[in-house]
PDB file of C-alpha atoms in Angstrom:
ATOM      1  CA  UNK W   1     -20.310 -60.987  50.372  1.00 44.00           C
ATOM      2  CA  UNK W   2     -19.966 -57.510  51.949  1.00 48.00           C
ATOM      3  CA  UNK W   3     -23.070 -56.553  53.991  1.00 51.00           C
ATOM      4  CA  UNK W   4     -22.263 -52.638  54.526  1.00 59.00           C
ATOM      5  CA  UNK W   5     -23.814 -49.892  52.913  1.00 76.00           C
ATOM      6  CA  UNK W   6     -22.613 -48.939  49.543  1.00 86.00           C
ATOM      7  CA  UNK W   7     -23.701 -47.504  46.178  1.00 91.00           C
ATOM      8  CA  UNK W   8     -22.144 -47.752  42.865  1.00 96.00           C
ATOM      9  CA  UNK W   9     -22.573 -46.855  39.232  1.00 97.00           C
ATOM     10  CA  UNK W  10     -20.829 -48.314  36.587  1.00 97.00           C
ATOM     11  CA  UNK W  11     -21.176 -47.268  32.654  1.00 97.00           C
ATOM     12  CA  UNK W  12     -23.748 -49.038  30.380  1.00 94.00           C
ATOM     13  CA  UNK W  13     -21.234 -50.700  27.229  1.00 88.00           C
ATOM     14  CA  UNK W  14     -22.416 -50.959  23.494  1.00 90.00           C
ATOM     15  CA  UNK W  15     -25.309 -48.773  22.047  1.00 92.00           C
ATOM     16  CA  UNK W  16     -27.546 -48.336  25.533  1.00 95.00           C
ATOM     17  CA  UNK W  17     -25.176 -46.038  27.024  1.00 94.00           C
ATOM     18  CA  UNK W  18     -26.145 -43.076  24.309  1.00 94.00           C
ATOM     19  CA  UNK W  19     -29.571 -43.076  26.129  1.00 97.00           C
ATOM     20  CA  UNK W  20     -28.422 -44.020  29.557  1.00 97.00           C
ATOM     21  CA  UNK W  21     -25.683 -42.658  32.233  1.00 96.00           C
ATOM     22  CA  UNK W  22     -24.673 -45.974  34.032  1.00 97.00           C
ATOM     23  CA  UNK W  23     -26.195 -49.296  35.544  1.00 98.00           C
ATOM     24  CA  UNK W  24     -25.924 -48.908  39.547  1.00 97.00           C
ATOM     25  CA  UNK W  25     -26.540 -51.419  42.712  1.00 97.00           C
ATOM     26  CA  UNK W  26     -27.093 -50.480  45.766  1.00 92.00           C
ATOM     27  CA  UNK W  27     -26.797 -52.165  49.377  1.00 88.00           C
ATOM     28  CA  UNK W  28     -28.879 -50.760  52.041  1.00 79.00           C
ATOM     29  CA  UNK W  29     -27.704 -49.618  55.479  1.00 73.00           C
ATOM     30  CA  UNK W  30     -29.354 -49.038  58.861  1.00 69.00           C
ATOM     31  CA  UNK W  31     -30.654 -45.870  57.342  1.00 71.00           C
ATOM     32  CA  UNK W  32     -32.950 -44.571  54.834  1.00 75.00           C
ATOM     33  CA  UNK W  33     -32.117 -43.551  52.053  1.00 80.00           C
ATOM     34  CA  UNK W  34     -32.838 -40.128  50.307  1.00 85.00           C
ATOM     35  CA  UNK W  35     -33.547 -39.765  46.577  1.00 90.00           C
ATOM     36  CA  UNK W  36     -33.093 -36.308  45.001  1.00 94.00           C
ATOM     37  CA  UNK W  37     -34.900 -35.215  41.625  1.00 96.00           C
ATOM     38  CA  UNK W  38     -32.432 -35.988  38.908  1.00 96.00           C
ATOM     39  CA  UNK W  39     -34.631 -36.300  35.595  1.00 96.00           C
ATOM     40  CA  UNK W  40     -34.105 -39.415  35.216  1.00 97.00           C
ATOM     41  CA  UNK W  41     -36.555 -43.012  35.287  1.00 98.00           C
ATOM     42  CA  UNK W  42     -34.850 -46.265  36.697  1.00 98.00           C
ATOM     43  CA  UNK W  43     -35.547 -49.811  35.504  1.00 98.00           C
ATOM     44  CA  UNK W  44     -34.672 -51.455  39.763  1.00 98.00           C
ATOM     45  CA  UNK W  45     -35.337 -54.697  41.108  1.00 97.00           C
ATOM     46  CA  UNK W  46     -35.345 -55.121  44.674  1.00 92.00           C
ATOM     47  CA  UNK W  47     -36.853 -57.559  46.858  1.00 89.00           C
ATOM     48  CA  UNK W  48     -36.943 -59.663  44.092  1.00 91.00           C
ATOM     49  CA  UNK W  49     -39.603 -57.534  41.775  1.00 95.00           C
ATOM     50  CA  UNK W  50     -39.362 -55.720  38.766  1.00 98.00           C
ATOM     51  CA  UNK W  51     -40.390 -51.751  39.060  1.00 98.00           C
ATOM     52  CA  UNK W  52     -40.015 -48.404  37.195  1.00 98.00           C
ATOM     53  CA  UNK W  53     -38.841 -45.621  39.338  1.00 97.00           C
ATOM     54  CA  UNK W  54     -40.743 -42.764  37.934  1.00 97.00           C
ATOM     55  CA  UNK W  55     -39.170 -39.221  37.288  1.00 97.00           C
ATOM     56  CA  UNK W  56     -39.417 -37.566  40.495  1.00 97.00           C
ATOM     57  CA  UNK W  57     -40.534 -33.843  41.463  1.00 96.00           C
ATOM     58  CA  UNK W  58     -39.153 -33.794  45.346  1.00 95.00           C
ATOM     59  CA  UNK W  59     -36.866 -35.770  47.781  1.00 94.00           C
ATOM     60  CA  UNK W  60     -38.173 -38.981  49.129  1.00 91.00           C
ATOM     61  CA  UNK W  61     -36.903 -41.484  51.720  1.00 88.00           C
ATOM     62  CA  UNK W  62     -36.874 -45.004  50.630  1.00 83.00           C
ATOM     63  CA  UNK W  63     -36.392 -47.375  53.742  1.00 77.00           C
ATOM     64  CA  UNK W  64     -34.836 -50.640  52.895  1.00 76.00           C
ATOM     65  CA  UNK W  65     -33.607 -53.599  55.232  1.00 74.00           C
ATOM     66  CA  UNK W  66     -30.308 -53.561  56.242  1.00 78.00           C
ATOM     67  CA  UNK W  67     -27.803 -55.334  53.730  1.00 81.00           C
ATOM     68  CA  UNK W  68     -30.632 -55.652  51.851  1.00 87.00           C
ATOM     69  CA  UNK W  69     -29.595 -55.715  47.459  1.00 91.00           C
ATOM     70  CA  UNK W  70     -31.297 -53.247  44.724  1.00 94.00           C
ATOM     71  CA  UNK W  71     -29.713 -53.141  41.075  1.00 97.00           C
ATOM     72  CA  UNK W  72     -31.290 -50.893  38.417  1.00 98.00           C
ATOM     73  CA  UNK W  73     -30.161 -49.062  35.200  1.00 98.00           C
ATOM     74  CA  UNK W  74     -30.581 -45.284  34.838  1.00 98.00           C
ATOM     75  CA  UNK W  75     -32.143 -43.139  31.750  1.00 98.00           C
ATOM     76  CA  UNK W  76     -31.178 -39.715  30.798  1.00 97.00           C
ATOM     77  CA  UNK W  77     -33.652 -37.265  30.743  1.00 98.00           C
ATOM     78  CA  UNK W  78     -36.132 -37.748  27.825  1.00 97.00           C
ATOM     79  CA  UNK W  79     -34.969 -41.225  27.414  1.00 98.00           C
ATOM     80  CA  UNK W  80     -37.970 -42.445  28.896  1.00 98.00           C
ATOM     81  CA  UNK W  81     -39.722 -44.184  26.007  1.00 98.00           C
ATOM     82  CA  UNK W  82     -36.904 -46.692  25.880  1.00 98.00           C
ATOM     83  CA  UNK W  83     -38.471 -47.714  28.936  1.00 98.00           C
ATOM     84  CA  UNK W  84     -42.238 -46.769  29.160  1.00 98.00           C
ATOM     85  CA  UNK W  85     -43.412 -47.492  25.785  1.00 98.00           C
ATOM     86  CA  UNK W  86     -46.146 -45.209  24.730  1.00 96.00           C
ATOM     87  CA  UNK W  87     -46.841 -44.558  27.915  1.00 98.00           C
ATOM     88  CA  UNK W  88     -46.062 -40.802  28.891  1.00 98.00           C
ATOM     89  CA  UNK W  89     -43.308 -39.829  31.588  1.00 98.00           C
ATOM     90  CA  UNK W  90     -45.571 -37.521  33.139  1.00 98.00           C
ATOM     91  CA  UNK W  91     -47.850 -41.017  34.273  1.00 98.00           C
ATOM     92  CA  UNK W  92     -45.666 -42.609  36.403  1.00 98.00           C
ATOM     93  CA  UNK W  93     -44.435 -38.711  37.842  1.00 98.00           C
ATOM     94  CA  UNK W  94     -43.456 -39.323  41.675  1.00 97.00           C
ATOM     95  CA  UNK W  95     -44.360 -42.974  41.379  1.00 96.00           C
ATOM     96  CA  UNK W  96     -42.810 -46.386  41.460  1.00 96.00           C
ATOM     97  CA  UNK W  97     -45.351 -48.667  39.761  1.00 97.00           C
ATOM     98  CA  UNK W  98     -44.525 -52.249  38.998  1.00 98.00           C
ATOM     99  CA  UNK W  99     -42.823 -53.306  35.348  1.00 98.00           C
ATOM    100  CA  UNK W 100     -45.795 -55.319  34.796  1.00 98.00           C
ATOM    101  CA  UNK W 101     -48.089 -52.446  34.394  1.00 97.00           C
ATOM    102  CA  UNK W 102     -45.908 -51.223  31.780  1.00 97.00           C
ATOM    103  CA  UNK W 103     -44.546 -54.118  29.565  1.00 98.00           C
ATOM    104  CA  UNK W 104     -47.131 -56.752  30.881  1.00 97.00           C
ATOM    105  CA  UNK W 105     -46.166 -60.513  29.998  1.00 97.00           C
ATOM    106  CA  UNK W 106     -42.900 -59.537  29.235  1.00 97.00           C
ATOM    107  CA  UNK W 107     -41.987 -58.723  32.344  1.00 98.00           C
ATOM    108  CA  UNK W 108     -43.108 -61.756  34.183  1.00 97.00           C
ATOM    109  CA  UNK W 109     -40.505 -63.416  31.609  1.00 97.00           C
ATOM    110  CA  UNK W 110     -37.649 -60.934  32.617  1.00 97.00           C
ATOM    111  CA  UNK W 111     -38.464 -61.833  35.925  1.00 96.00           C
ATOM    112  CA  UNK W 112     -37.871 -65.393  35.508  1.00 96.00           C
ATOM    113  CA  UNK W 113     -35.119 -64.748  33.999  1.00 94.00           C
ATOM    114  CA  UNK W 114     -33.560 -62.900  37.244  1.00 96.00           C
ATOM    115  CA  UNK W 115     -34.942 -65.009  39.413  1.00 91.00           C
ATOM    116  CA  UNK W 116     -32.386 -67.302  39.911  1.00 90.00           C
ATOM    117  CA  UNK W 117     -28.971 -64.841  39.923  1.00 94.00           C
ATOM    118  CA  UNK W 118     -27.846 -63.792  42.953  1.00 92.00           C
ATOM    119  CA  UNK W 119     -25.233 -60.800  41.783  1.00 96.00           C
ATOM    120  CA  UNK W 120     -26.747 -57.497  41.678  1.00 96.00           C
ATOM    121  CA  UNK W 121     -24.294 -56.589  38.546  1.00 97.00           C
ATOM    122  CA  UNK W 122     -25.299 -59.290  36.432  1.00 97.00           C
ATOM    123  CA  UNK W 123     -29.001 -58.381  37.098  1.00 97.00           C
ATOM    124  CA  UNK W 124     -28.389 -54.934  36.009  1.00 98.00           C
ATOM    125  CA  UNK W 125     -26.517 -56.326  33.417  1.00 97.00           C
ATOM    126  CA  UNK W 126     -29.490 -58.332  31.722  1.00 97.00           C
ATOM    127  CA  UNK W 127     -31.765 -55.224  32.767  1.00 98.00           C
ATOM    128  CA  UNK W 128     -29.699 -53.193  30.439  1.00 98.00           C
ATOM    129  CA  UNK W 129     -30.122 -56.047  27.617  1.00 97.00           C
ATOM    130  CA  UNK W 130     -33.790 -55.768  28.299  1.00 97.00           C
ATOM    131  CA  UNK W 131     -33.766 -52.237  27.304  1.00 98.00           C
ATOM    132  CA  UNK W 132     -31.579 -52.688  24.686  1.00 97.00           C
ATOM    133  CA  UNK W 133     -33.508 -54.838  22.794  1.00 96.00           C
ATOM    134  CA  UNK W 134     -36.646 -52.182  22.909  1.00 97.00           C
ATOM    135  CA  UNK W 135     -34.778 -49.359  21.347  1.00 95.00           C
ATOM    136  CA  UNK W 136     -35.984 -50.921  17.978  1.00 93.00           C
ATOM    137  CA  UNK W 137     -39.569 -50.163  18.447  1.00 96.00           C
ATOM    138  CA  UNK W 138     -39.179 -47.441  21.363  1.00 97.00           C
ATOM    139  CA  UNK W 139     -36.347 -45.113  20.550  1.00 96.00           C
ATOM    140  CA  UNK W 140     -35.918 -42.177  22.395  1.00 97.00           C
ATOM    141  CA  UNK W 141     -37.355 -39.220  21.140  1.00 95.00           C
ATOM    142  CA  UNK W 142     -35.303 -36.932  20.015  1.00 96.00           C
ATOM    143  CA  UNK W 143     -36.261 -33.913  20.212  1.00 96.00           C
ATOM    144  CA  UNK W 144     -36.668 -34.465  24.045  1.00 96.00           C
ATOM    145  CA  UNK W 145     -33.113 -35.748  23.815  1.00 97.00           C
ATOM    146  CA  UNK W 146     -32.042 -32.555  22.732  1.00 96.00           C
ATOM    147  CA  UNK W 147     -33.790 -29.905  24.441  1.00 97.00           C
ATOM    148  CA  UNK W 148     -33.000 -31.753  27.987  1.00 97.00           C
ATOM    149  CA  UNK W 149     -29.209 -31.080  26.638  1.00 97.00           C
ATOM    150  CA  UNK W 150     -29.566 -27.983  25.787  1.00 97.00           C
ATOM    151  CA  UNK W 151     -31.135 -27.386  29.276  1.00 97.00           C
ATOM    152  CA  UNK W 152     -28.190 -28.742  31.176  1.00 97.00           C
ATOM    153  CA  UNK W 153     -26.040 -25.735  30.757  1.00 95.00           C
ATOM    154  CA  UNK W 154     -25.183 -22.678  33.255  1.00 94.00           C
ATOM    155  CA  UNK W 155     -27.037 -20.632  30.780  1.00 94.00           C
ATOM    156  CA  UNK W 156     -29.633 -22.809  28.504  1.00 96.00           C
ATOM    157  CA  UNK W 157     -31.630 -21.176  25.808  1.00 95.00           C
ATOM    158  CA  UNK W 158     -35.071 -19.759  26.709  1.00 95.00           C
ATOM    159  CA  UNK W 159     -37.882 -22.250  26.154  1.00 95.00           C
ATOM    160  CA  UNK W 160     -39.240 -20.317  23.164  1.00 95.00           C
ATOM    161  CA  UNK W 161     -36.039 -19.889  20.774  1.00 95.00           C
ATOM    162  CA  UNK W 162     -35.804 -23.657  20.719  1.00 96.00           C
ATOM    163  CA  UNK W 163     -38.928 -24.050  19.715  1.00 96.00           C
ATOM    164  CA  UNK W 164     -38.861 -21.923  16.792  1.00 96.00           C
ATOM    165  CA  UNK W 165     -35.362 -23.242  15.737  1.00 94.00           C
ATOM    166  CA  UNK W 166     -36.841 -27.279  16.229  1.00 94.00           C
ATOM    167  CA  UNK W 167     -39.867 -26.373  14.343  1.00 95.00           C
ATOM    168  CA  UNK W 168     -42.733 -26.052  16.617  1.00 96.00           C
ATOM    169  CA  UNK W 169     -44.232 -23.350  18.706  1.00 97.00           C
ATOM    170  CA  UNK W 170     -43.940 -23.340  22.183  1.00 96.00           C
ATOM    171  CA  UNK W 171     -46.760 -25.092  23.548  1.00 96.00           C
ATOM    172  CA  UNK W 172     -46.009 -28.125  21.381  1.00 97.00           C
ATOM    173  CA  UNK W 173     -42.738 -28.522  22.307  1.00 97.00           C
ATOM    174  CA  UNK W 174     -43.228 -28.145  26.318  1.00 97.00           C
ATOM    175  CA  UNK W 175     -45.990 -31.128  25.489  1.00 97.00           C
ATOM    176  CA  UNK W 176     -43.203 -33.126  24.194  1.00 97.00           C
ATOM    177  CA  UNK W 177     -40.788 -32.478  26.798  1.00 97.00           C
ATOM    178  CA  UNK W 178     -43.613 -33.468  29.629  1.00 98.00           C
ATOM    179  CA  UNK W 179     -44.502 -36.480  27.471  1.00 97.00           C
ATOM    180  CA  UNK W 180     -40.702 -37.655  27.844  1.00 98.00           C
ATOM    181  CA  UNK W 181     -39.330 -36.231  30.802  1.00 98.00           C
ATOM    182  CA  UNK W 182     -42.394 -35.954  33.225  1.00 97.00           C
ATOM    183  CA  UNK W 183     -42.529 -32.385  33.813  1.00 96.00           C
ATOM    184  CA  UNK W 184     -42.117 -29.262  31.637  1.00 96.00           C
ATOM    185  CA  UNK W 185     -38.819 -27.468  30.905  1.00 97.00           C
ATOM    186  CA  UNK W 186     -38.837 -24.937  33.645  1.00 96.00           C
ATOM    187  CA  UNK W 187     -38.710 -27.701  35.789  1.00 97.00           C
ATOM    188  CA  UNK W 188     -36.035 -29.617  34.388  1.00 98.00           C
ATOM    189  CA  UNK W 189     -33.442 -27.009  33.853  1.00 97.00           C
ATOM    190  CA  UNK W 190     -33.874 -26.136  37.774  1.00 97.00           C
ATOM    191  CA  UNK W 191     -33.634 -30.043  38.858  1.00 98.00           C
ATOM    192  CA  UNK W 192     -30.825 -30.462  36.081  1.00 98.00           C
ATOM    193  CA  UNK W 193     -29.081 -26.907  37.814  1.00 97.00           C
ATOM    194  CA  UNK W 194     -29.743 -28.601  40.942  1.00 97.00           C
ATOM    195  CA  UNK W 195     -27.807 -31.657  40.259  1.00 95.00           C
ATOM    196  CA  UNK W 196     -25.077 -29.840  38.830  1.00 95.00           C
ATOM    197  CA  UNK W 197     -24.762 -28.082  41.693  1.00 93.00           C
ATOM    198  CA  UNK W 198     -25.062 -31.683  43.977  1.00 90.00           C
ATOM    199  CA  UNK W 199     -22.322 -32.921  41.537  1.00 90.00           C
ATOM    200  CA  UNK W 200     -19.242 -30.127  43.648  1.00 84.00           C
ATOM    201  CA  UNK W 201     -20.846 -30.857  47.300  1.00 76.00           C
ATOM    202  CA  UNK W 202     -18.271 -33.361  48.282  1.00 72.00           C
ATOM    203  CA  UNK W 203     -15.277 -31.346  47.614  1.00 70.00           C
ATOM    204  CA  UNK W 204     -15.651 -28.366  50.293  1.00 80.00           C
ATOM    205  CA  UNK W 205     -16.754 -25.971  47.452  1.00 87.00           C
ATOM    206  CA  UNK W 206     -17.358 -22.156  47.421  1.00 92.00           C
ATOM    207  CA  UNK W 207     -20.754 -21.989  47.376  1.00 93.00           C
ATOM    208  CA  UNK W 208     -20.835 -18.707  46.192  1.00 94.00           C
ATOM    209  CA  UNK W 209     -18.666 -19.318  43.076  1.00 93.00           C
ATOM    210  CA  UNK W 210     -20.531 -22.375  42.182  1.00 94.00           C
ATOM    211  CA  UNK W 211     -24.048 -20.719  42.367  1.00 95.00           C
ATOM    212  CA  UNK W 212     -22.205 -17.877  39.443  1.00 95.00           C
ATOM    213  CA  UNK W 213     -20.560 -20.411  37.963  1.00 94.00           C
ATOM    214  CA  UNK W 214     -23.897 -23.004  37.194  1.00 95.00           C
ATOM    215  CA  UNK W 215     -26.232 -19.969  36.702  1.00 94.00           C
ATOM    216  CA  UNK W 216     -27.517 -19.127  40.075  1.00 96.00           C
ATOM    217  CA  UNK W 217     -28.714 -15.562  40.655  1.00 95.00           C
ATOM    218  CA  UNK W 218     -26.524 -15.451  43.689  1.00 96.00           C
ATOM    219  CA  UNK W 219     -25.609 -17.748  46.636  1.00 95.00           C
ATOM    220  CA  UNK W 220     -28.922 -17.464  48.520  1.00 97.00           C
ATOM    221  CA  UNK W 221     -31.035 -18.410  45.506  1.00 97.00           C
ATOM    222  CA  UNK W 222     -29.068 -21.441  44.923  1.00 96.00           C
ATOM    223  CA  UNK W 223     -29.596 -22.100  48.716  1.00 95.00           C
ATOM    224  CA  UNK W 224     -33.250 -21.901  48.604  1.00 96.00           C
ATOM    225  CA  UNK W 225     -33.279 -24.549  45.070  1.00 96.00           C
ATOM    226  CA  UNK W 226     -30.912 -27.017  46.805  1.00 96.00           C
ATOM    227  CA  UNK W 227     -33.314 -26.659  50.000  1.00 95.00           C
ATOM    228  CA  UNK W 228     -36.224 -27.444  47.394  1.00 96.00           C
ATOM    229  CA  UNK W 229     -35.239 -30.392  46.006  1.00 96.00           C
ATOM    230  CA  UNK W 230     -33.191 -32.045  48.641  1.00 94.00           C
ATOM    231  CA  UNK W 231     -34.769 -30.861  51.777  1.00 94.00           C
ATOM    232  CA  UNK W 232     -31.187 -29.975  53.051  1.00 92.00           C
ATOM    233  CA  UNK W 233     -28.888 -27.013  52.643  1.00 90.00           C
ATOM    234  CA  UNK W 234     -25.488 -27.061  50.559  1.00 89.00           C
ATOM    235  CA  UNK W 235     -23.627 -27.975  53.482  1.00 83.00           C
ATOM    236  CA  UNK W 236     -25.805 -30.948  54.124  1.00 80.00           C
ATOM    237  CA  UNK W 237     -25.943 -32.639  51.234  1.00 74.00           C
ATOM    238  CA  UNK W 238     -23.996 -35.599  50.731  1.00 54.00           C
ATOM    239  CA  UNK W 239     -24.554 -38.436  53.146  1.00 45.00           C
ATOM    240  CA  UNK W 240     -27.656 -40.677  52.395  1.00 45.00           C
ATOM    241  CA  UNK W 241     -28.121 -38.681  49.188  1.00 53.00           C
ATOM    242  CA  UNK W 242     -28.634 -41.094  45.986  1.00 54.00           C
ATOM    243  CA  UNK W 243     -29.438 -40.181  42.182  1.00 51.00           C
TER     244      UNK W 243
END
């Protein structure tokens, strides 16, 4: 089994992958590792527990031992309630609280379950199950669903016009966005920008072309947001870097 550092996502098959990007494992290097806003909550296990990682609102290093496994399955932005239940987004904001909290008994089962397999994959593998068989009572709202798309664009609507086209005013709707994302739309479309913008960092891009290009007021503005939420500049970004 390789012991080197390494990260990879794979796509989630059948129904779960409307609501979720991919299911990803991770082996830890000598290093920590930094995780960048992104929208998203995780279902992980690592060191053999079962934990949500909340939405986050800044970087973070997460220190792991060397070699050491982590598997977990992503959510889209205002996915959340696949995974949390009735609990809100915004309550587990910039925190990584264990499963147990959240689904109680249910976890301790899923646990079991895991407890014996020792291949990252086919632990994500029957995390995505678990979540699959909650979208009958926890679906997704969406609403959320759509607003966080309409926010991942160069050039998203203002706040207020979708809000009158969905149906409620303004207030109501930023209430349901913080319910299922975490935070309010201002925030997301920036971290959603922001990760746009992480997406071109490995190919030697123009900077100044991709800050026009994903809605930037110039170069130096898209400096200062990538500075915000990674703690590094455009240049630096890449290396120790995880969704």
């Amino acid at each position: 089994m390789p012991t080197g550092p390494s990260y990879e996502e794979r796509p989630v098959p059948g129904d779960l992958g409307a609501w979720s990007p991919c299911a990803w494992t991770r082996r830890a290097g000598d290093a920590a590792t930094r995780v960048v806003p992104d929208g998203c909550v995780d279902l992980i296990w690592m060191r053999g527990r079962l934990e949500i990682a909340g939405p986050d609102s800044a970087h973070r290093e997460v220190g792991l031992g060397p070699g050491e496994p982590v598997a977990g399955v992503r959510l889209r932005p205002g996915a959340a309630r696949l995974l949390l239940g009735e609990v809100p987004a915004s309550a587990v904001r910039d925190a990584q609280p264990a499963l147990t909290e959240v689904w109680g008994s249910d976890a301790g089962r899923l646990k079991d379950r895991l407890a014996d397999e020792p291949d990252p994959w086919r632990i994500a593998g029957r995390l995505a199950e678990a979540l699959r068989a909650r979208a009958a009572r926890f679906a997704p709202d969406p609403v959320a669903l759509a607003v966080a798309e309409a926010l991942d664009r160069p050039r998203p609507p203002a706040i207020g016009a979708m809000a009158r086209e969905l149906g409620f005013s303004e207030r109501q709707l930023r209430r349901r966005v913080i319910a299922a994302v975490g935070y309010g739309p201002k925030v997301l479309e920036q971290i959603l920008r922001f990760r746009r913008a992480v997406s071109l960092a490995g190919a030697d891009p123009d900077w100044a072309r991709v800050a026009a290009e994903q809605g930037y007021a110039d170069q130096a503005h898209l400096s200062r947001q990538v500075r915000r939420w990674s703690g590094r500049t455009p240049t630096g970004l890449g290396a120790g870097t995880q969704d």
